[in-house]
CSV table of C-alpha atoms and ligand atoms in Angstrom, one decimal:
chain,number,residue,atom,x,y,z
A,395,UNK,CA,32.4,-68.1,-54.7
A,396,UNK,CA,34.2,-64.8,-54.1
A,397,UNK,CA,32.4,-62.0,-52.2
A,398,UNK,CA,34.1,-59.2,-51.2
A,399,UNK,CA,31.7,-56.6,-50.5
A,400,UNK,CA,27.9,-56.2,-48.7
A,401,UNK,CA,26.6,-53.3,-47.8
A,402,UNK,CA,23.8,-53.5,-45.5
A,403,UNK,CA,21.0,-50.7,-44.0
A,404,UNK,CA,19.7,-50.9,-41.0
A,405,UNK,CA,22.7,-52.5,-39.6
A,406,UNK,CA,22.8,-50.7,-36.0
A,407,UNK,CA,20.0,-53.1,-34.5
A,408,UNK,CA,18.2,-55.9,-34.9
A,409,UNK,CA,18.7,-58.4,-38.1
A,410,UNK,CA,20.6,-56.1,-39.9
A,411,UNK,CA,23.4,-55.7,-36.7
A,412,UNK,CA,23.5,-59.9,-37.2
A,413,UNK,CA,23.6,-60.3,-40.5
A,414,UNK,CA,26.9,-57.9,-40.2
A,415,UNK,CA,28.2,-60.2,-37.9
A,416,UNK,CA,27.3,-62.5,-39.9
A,417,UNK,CA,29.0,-61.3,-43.2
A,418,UNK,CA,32.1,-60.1,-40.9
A,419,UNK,CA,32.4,-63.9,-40.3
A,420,UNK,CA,33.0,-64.7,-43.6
A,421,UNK,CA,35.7,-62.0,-43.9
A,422,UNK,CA,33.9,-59.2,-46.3
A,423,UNK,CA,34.2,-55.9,-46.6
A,424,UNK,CA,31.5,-54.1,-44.9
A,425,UNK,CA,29.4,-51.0,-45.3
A,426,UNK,CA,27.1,-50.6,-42.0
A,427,UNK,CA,24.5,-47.7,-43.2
A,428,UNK,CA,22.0,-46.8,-40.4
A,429,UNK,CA,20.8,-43.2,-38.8
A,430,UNK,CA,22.8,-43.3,-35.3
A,431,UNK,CA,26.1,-42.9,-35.6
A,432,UNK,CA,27.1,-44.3,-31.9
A,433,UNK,CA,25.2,-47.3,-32.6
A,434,UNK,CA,27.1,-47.8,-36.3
A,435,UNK,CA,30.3,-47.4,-34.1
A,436,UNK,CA,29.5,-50.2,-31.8
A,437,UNK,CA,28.1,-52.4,-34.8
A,438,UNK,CA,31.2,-51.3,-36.4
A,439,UNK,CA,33.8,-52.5,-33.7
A,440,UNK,CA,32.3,-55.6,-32.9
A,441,UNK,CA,32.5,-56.5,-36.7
A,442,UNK,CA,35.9,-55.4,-36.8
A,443,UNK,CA,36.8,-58.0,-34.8
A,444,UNK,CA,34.9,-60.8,-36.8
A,445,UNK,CA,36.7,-60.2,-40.4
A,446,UNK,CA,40.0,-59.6,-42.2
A,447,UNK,CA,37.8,-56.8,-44.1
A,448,UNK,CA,37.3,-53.6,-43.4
A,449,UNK,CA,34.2,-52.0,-41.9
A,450,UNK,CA,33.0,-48.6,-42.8
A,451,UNK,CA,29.8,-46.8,-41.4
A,452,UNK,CA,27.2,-44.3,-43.2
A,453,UNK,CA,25.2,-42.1,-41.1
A,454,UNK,CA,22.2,-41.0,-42.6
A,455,UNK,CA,18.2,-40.9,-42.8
A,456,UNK,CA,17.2,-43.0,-45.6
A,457,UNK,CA,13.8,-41.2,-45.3
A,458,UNK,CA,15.9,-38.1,-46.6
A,459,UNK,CA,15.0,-37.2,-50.2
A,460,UNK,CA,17.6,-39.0,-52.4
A,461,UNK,CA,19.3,-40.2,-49.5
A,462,UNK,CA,19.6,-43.5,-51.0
A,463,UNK,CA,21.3,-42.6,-53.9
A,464,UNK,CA,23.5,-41.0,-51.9
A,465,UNK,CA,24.3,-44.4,-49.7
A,466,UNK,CA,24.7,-46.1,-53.2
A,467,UNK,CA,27.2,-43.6,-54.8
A,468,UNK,CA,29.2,-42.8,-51.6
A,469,UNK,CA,29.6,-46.5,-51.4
A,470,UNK,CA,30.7,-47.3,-55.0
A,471,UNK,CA,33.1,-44.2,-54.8
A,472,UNK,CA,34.8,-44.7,-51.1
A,473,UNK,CA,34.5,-48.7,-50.9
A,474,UNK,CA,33.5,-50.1,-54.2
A,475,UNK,CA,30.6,-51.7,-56.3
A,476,UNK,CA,28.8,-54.4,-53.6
A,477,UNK,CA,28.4,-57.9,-54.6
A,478,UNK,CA,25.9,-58.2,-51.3
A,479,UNK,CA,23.3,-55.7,-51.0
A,480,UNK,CA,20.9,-56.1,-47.7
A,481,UNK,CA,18.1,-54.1,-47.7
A,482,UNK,CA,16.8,-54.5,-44.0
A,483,UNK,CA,16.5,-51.0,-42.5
A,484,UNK,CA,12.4,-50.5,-41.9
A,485,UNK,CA,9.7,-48.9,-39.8
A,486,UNK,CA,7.3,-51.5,-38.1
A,487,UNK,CA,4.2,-49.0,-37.7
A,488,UNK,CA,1.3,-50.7,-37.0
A,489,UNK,CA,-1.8,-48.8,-36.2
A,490,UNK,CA,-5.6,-48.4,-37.9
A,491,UNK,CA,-5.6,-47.0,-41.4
A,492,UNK,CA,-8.5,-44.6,-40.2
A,493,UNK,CA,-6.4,-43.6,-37.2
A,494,UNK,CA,-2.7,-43.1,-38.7
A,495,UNK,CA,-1.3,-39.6,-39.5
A,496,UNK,CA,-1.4,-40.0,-43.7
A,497,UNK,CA,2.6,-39.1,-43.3
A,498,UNK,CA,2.9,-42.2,-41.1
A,499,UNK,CA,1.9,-44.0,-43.9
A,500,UNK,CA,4.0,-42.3,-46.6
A,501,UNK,CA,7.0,-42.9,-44.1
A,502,UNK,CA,6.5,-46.1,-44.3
A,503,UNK,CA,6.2,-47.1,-47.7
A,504,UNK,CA,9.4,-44.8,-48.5
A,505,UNK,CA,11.7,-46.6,-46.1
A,506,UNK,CA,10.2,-49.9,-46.3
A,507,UNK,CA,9.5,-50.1,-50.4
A,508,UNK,CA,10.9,-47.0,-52.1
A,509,UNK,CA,14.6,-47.1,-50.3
A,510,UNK,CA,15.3,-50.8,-50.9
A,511,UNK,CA,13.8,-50.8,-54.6
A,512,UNK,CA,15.6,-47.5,-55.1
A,513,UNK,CA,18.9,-49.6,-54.2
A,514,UNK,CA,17.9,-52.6,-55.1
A,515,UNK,CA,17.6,-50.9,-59.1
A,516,UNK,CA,21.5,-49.6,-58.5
A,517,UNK,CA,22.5,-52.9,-57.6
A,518,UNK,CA,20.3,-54.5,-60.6
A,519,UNK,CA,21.8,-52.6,-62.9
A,520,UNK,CA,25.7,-52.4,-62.3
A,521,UNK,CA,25.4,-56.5,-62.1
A,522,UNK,CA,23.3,-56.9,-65.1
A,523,UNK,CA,26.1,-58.0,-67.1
A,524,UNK,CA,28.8,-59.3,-64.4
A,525,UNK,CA,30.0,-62.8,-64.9
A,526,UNK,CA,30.7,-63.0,-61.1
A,527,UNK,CA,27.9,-64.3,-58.8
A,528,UNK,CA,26.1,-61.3,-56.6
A,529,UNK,CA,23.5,-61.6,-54.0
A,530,UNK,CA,20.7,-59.3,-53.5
A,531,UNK,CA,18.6,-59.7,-49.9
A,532,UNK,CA,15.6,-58.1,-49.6
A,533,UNK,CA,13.8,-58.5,-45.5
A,534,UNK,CA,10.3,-58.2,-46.3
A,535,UNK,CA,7.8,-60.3,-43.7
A,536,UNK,CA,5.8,-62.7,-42.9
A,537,UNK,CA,3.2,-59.7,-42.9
A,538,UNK,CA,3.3,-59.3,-46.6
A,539,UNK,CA,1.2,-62.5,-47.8
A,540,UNK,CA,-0.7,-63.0,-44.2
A,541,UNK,CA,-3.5,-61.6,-42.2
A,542,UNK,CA,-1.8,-59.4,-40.0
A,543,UNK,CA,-3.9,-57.1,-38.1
A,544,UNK,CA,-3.6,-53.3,-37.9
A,545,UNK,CA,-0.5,-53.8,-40.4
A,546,UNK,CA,-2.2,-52.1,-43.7
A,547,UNK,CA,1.0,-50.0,-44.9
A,548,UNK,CA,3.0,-52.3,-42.9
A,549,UNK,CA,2.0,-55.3,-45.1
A,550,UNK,CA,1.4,-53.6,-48.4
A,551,UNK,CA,5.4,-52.0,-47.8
A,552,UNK,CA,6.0,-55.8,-47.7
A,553,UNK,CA,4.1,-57.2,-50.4
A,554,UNK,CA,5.6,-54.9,-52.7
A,555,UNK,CA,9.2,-56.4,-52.1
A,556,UNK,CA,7.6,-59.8,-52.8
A,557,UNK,CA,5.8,-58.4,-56.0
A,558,UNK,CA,9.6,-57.0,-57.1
A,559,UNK,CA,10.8,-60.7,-56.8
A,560,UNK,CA,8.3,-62.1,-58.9
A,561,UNK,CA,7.9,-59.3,-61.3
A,562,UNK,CA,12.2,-59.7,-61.7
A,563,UNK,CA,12.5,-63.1,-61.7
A,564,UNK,CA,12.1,-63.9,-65.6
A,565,UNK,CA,14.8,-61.2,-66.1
A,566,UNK,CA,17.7,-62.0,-63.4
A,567,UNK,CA,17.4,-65.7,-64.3
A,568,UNK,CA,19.6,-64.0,-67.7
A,569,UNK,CA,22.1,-62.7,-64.9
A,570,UNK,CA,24.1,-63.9,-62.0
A,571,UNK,CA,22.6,-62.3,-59.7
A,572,UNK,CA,20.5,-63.7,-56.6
A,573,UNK,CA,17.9,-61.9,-55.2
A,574,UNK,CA,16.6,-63.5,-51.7
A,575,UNK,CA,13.5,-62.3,-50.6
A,576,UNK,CA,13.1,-62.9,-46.9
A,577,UNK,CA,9.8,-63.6,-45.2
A,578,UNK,CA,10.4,-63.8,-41.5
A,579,UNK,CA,7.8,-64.2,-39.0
A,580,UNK,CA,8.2,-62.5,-35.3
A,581,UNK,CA,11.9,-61.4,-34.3
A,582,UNK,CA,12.7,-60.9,-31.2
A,583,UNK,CA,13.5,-57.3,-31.5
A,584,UNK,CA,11.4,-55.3,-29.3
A,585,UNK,CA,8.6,-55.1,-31.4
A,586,UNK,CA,6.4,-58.0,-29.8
A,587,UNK,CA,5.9,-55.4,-26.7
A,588,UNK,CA,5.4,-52.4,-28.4
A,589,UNK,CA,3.4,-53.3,-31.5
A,590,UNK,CA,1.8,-56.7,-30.8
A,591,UNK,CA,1.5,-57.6,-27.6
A,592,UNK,CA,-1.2,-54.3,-26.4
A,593,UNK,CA,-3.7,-55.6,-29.8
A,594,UNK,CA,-4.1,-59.1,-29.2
A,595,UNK,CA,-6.7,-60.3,-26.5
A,596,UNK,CA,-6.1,-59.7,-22.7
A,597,UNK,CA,-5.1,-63.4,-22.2
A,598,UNK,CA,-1.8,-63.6,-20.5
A,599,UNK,CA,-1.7,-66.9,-21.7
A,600,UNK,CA,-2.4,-66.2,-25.2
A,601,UNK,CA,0.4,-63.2,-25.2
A,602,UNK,CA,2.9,-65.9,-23.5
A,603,UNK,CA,2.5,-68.1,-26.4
A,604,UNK,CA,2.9,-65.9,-29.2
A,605,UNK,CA,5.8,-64.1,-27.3
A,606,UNK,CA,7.3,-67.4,-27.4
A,607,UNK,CA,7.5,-67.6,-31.6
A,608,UNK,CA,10.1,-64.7,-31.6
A,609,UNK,CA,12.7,-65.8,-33.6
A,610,UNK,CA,16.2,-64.7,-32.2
A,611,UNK,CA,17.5,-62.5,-34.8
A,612,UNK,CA,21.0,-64.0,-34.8
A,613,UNK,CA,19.5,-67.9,-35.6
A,614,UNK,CA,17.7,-66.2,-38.6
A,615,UNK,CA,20.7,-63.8,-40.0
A,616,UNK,CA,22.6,-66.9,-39.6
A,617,UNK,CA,20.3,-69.0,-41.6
A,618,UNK,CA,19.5,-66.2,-44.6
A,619,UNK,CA,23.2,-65.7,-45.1
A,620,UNK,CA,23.8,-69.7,-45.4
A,621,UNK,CA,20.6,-70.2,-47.5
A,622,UNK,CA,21.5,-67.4,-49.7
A,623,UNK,CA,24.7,-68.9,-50.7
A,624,UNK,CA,22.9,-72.1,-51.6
A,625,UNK,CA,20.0,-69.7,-54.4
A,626,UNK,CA,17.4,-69.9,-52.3
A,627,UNK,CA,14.9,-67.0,-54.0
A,628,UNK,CA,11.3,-66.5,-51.5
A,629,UNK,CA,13.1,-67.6,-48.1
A,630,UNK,CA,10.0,-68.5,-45.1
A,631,UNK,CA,11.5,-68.3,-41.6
A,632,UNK,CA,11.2,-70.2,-39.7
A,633,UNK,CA,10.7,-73.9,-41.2
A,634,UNK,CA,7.2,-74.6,-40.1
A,635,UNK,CA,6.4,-71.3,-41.3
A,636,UNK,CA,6.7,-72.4,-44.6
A,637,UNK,CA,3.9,-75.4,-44.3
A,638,UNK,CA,2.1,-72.5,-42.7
A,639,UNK,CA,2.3,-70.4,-45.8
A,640,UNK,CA,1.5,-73.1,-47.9
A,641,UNK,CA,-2.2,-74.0,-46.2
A,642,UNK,CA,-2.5,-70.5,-46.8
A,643,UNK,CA,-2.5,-70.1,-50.1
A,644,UNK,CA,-5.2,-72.7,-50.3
A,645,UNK,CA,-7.1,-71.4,-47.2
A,646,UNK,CA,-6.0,-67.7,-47.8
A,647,UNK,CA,-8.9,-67.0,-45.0
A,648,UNK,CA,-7.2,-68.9,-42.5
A,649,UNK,CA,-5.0,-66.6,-41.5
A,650,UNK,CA,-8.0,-64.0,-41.4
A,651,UNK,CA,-10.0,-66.8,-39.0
A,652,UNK,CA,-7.1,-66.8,-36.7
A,653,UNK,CA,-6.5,-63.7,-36.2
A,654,UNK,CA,-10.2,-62.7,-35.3
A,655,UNK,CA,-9.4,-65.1,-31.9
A,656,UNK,CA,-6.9,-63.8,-30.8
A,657,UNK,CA,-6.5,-60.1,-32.0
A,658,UNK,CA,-8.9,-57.4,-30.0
B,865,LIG,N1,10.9,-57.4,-35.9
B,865,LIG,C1,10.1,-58.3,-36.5
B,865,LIG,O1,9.3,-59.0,-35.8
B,865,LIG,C2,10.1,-58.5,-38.0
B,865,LIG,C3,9.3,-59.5,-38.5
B,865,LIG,C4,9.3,-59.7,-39.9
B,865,LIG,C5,10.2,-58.9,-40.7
B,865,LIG,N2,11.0,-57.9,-40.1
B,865,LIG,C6,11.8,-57.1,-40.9
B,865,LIG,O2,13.2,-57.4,-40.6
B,865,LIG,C7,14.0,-56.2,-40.8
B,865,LIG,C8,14.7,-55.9,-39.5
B,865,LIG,O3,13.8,-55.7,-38.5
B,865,LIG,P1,14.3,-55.4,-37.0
B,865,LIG,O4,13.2,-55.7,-36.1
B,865,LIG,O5,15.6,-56.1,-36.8
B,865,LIG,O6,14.5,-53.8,-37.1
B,865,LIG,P2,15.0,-52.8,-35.9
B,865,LIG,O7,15.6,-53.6,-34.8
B,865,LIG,O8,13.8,-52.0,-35.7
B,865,LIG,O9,16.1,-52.0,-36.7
B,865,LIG,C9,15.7,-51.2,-37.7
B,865,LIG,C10,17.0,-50.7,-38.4
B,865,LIG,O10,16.6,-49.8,-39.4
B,865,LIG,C11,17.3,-48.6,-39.3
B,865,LIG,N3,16.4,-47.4,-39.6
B,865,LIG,C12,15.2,-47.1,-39.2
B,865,LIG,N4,14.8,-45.9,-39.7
B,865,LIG,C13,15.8,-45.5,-40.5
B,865,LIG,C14,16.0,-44.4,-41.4
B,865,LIG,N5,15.0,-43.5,-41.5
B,865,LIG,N6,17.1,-44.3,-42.1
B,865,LIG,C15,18.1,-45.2,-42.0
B,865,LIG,N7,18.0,-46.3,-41.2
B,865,LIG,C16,16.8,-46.5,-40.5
B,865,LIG,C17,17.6,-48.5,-37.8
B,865,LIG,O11,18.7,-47.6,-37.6
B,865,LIG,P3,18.7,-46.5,-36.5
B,865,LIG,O12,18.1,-47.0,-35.3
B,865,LIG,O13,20.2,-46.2,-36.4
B,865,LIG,O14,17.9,-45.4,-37.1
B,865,LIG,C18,17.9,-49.9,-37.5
B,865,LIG,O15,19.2,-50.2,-37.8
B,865,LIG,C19,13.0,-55.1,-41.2
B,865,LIG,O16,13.0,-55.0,-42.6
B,865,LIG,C20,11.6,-55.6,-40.7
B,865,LIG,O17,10.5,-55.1,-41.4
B,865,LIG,C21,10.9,-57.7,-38.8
């Protein structure tokens, strides 16, 4: 299977900086779009040393009015069409519908839906009729089919991508293309302690525990870029997640139960 190009947003942190590293492994070209520069730069370099492609960085504010469009047309001009598009680049913001700024909330569904169906579209529709393979991975969350507390545009942001997957499915199974929509629980990114950790109960056991279920984000980029390759579609990180998910659906007010324990 030849892939030559992936362009990936949110690439100067987290799961998008791995699943560079990841792609650089397997020697493909690499677009790194993300707002810092300096961080892009050091992305970039440590990339550079992983693959035989190049590595190029984009600098911009996807929250920007037609900012993705921009990403997709400076990249098909300067670097080429992409046969991997990774839409990762999001805003966490948790906090109490009542309570949030109503921007906070329009931030949040235009990075976290609007951007990566803007891009995912582009991608779509230059690869409708390609007889090469192309993969399209969308990081949604765990957030978008569970009880997540004080996640209301967080979640929704995320369900949406999930709804996109199902709503295109009947129509990409025409193409070649592979979309892989990505459902990961908690990474261990920083958000534990700044979003989780100060709204569930008191219990320092209780925060020890769940800090412990932070996936490291270089196990899990490691895993969506190998499962990809093999057509996996709704992807469930980790493994017993997926059990998880599955008692869900037939106890959707499990989730619900669970979190009234432990959340404040
Ligand atoms: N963390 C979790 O526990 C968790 C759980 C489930 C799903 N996820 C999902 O996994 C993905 C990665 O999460 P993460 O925790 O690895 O993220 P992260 O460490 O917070 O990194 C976010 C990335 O998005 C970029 N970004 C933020 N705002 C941007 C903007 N306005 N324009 C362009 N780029 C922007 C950041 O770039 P700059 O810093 O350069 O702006 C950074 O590269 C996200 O889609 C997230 O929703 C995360």
């Amino acid at each position: 299977m030849m892939v030559r190009l992936a362009l990936i947003t949110g690439a100067s942190a987290g799961l998008g900086e791995q699943l560079a590293y990841e792609f650089a492994r397997r020697h493909l070209n690499l677009v790194l779009v993300g707002r810092q520069r300096t961080k892009l730069e050091r992305v970039a370099r440590q990339a550079a040393r992983l693959t035989r492609g190049k590595v190029a960085i984009l600098a911009v504010d996807l929250l920007e009015e037609g900012q993705a469009q921009f990403v997709w047309q400076r990249c098909v001009q300067h670097c080429g069409v992409p046969d991997v598009l990774v839409n990762s680049a999001a805003l966490s913001g948790f906090g109490t519908v009542a309570q949030q700024p109503q921007t906070a909330g329009q931030r949040i569904l235009r990075l976290n839906t609007l951007v990566p169906l803007t891009l995912s579209q582009y991608f779509i529709r230059m690869h409708q009729h390609d007889p090469a393979a192309s993969f399209l991975i969308n990081i949604a969350s765990a957030g978008a089919e569970l009880t997540l507390p004080y996640s209301a545009f967080h979640s929704a942001s995320k369900a949406a991508l999930l709804g996109f997957a199902r709503g295109s499915q009947f129509e990409l199974a025409r193409t070649r293309i592979h979309l892989v929509t990505v459902l990961p629980t908690l990474l261990n990114t920083g958000h534990f302690a700044q979003v989780i950790a100060p709204d569930l109960k008191p219990w320092p056991l209780l925060v020890k525990l769940v800090a412990k279920q932070q996936l490291a984000p270089k196990k899990v980029a490691r895993k969506i870029v190998r499962r990809t390759f093999h057509d996996a579609k709704i992807l469930r990180l980790p493994l017993p997640y997926q059990m998880v998910a599955n008692v869900n659906q037939i106890l959707p007010d499990l989730s619900y139960r669970l979190s009234r324990l432990i959340y404040q």
